[in-house]
Coordinates of C-alpha atoms in Angstrom, one line a residue:
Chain A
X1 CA 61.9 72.0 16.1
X2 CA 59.6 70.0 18.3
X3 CA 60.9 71.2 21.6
X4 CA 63.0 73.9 22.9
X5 CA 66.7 73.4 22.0
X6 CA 69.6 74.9 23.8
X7 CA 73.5 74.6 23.2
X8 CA 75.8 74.1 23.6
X9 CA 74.9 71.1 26.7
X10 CA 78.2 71.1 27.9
X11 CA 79.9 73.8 28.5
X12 CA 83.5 73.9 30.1
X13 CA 85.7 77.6 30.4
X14 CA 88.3 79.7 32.4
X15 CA 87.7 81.8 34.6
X16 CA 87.6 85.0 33.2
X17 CA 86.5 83.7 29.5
X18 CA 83.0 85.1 28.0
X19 CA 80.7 82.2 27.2
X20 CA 77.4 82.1 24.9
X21 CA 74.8 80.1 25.4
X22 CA 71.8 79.6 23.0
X23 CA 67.9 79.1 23.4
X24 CA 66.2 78.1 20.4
X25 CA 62.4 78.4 21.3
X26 CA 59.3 76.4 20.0
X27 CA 57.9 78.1 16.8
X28 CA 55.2 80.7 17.8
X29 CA 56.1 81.2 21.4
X30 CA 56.9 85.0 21.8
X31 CA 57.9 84.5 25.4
X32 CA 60.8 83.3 26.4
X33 CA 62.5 82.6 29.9
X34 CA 66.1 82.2 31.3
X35 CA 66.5 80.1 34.5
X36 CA 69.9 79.3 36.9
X37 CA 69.7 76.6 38.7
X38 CA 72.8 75.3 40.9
X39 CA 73.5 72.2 42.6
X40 CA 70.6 71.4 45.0
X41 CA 69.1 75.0 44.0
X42 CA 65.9 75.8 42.7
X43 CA 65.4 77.5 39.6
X44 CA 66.4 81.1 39.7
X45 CA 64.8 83.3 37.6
X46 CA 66.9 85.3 35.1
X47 CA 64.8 87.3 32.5
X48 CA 62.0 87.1 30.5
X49 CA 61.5 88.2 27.1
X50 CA 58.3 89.1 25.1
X51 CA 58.9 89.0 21.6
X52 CA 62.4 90.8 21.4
X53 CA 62.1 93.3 24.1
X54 CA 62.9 92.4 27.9
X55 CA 60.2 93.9 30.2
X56 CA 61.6 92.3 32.9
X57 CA 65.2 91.8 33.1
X58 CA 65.2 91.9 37.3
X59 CA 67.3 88.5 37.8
X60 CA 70.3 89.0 36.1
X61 CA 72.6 88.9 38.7
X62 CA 75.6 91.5 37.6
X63 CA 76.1 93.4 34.6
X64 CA 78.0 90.5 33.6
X65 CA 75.2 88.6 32.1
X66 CA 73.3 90.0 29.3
X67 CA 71.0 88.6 26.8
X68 CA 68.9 89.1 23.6
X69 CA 66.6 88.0 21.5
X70 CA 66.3 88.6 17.6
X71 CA 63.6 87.9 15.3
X72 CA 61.2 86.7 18.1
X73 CA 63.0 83.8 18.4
X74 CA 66.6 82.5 18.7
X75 CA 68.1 84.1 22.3
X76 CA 71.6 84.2 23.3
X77 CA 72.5 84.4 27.0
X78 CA 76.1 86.0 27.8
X79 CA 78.3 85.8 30.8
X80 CA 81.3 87.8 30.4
X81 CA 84.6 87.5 32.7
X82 CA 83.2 84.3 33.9
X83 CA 83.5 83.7 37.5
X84 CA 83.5 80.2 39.8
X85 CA 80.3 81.2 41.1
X86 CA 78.8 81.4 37.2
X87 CA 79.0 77.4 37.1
X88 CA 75.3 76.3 37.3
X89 CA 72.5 74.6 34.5
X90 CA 71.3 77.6 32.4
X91 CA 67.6 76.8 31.3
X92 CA 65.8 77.9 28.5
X93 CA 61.9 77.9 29.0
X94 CA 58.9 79.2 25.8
X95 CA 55.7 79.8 26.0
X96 CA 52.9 80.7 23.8
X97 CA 52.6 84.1 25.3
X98 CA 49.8 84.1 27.3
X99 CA 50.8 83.8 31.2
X100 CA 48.4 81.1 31.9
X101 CA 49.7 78.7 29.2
X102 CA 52.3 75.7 29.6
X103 CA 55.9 76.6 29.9
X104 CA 58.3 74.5 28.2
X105 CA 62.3 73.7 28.8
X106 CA 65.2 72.7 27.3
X107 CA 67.7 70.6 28.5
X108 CA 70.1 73.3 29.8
X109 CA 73.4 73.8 29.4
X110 CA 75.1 73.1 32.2
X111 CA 78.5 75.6 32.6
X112 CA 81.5 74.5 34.6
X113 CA 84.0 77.4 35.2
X114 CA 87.5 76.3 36.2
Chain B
X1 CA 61.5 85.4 53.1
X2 CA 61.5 83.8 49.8
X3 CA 58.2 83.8 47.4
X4 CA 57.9 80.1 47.8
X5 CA 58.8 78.1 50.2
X6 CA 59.1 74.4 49.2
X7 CA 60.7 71.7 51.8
X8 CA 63.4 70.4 50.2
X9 CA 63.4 66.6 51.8
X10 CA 64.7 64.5 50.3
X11 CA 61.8 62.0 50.8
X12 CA 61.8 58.4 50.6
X13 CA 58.8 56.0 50.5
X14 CA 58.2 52.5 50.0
X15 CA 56.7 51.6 46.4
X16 CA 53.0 52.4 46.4
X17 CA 52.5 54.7 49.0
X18 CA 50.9 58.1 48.8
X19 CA 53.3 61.0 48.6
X20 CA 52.3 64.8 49.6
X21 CA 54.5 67.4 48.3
X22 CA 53.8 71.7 49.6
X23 CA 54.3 74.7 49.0
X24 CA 53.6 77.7 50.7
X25 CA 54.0 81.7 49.1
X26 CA 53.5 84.9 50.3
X27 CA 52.1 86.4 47.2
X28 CA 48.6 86.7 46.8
X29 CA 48.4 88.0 43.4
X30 CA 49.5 84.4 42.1
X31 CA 46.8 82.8 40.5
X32 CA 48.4 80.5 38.0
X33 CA 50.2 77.0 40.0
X34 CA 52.3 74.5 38.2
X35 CA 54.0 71.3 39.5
X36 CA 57.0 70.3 37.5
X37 CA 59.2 66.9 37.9
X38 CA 62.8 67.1 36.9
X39 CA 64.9 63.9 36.5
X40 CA 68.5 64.2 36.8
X41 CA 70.0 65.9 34.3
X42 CA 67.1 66.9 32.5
X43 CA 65.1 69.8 32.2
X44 CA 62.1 70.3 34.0
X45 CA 58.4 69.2 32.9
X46 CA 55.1 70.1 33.5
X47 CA 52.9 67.9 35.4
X48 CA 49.9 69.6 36.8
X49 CA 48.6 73.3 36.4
X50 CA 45.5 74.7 37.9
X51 CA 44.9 78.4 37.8
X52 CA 41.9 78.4 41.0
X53 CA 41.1 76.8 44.4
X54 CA 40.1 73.4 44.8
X55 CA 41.5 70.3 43.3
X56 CA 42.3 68.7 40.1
X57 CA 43.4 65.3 39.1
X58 CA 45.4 63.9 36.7
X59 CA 46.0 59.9 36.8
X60 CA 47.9 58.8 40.0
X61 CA 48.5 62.9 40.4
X62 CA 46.1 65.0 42.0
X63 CA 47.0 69.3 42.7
X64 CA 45.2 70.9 45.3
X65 CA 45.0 74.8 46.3
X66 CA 44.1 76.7 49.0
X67 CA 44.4 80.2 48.0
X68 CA 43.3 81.3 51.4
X69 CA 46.0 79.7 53.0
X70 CA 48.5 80.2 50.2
X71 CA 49.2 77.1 50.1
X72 CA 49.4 74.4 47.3
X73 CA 50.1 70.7 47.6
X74 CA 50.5 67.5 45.1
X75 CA 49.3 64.3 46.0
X76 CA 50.8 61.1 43.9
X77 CA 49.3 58.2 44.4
X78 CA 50.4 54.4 44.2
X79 CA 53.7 56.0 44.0
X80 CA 56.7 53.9 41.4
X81 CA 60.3 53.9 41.9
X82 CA 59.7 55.8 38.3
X83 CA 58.0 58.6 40.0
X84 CA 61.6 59.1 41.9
X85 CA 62.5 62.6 40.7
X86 CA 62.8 66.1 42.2
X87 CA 59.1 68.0 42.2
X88 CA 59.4 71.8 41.7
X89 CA 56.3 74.1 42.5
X90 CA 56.3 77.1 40.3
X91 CA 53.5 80.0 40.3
X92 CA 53.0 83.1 38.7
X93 CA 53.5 85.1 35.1
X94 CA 56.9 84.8 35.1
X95 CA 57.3 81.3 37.0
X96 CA 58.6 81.7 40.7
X97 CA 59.7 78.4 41.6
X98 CA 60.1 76.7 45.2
X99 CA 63.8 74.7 45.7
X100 CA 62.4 71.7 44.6
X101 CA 61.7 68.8 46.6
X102 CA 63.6 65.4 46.2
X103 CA 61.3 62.4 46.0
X104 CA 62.9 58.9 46.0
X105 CA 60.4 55.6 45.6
X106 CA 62.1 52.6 47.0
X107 CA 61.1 48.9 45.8

């Protein structure tokens, strides 16, 4: 696709439910980025992932949330046992690779935990 | 003490006045420094990136560094009630970003 897609947009769950939530990348980026960002919050970073291996993984905030990232490309970010303090926009971000090239970002999905 | 430190207004200005927007970090192995604007409910884009001292200027939008300050800054000028946003510094390989600073342009 042109851009980097992420879904679902909306995503609504009880507490204690795992969610999934998907980054589709631009073609030919190998790096790829997971962001948190909650009301009036910067953007927290999550992990990063070169191709499919995770060399930095130094965000994640609990062994709750996981992620991967299969055939260079699609990534899936998991929160299991979801938790009040889980809702938040979850950002997707690619990148060519190279750390002094443009980073681009999805839409989010923004998770509401009730 | 946070990476980046990024005042997080919110800042209101009349239409067509110049805006300055800072950021100050701690680390000096940064070297790469990106401005992104961020409408509500939208993900962030990239506005300006500069990877050394000194200025560069884009438009109405014009990033300055000081390295030996640590310290970055975005001028806009002739601002628009369009350029209303929040403005995120970022910096870094993996894209440390400041809180984000609320901008509102009134008419």
């Amino acid at each position: 696709g042109a851009g980097v897609s992420q879904s679902p947009s909306n995503k609504v769950t009880e507490k204690g439910k795992d969610v999934e939530l998907r980054c589709d990348p631009i073609s030919g980026h190998t790096a790829l980025y997971w962001y948190r960002q909650s009301l009036g919050q910067g953007l927290e970073f999550l992990i990063y992932f070169q191709g499919n291996s995770a060399p930095d993984k130094s965000g994640l905030p609990s062994d709750r949330f996981s992620a991967e990232r299969t055939g260079g490309s699609v990534s899936t970010l998991t929160i299991q046992r979801t938790q009040q303090e889980d809702s938040a926009v979850y950002l997707c971000a690619s990148r060519t690779g190279g750390v002094g090239t443009e980073a681009f970002f999805g839409q989010g999905t923004r998770l509401t935990v009730v | 003490q946070k990476e980046v430190e990024q005042d997080p207004g919110p800042l209101s200005v009349p239409e067509g006045a110049i805006v300055s927007l800072n950021c100050t970090y701690s680390n000096s192995a940064f070297q790469y420094f990106m401005w992104y604007r961020q409408y509500s409910r939208k993900g962030p884009e990239l506005l300006m990136y500069t990877y050394s001292s000194g200025n560069k200027e884009d438009g109405r939008f014009t990033a300055q560094v000081d390295k030996s300050s640590k310290y970055i800054s975005l001028f806009i000028r002739d601002s628009q009630p369009s350029d209303s946003a929040t403005y995120l510094c970022a910096m870094g390989g993996k894209l440390t970003f400041g809180t984000g600073t609320q901008l509102k342009v009134e008419l």
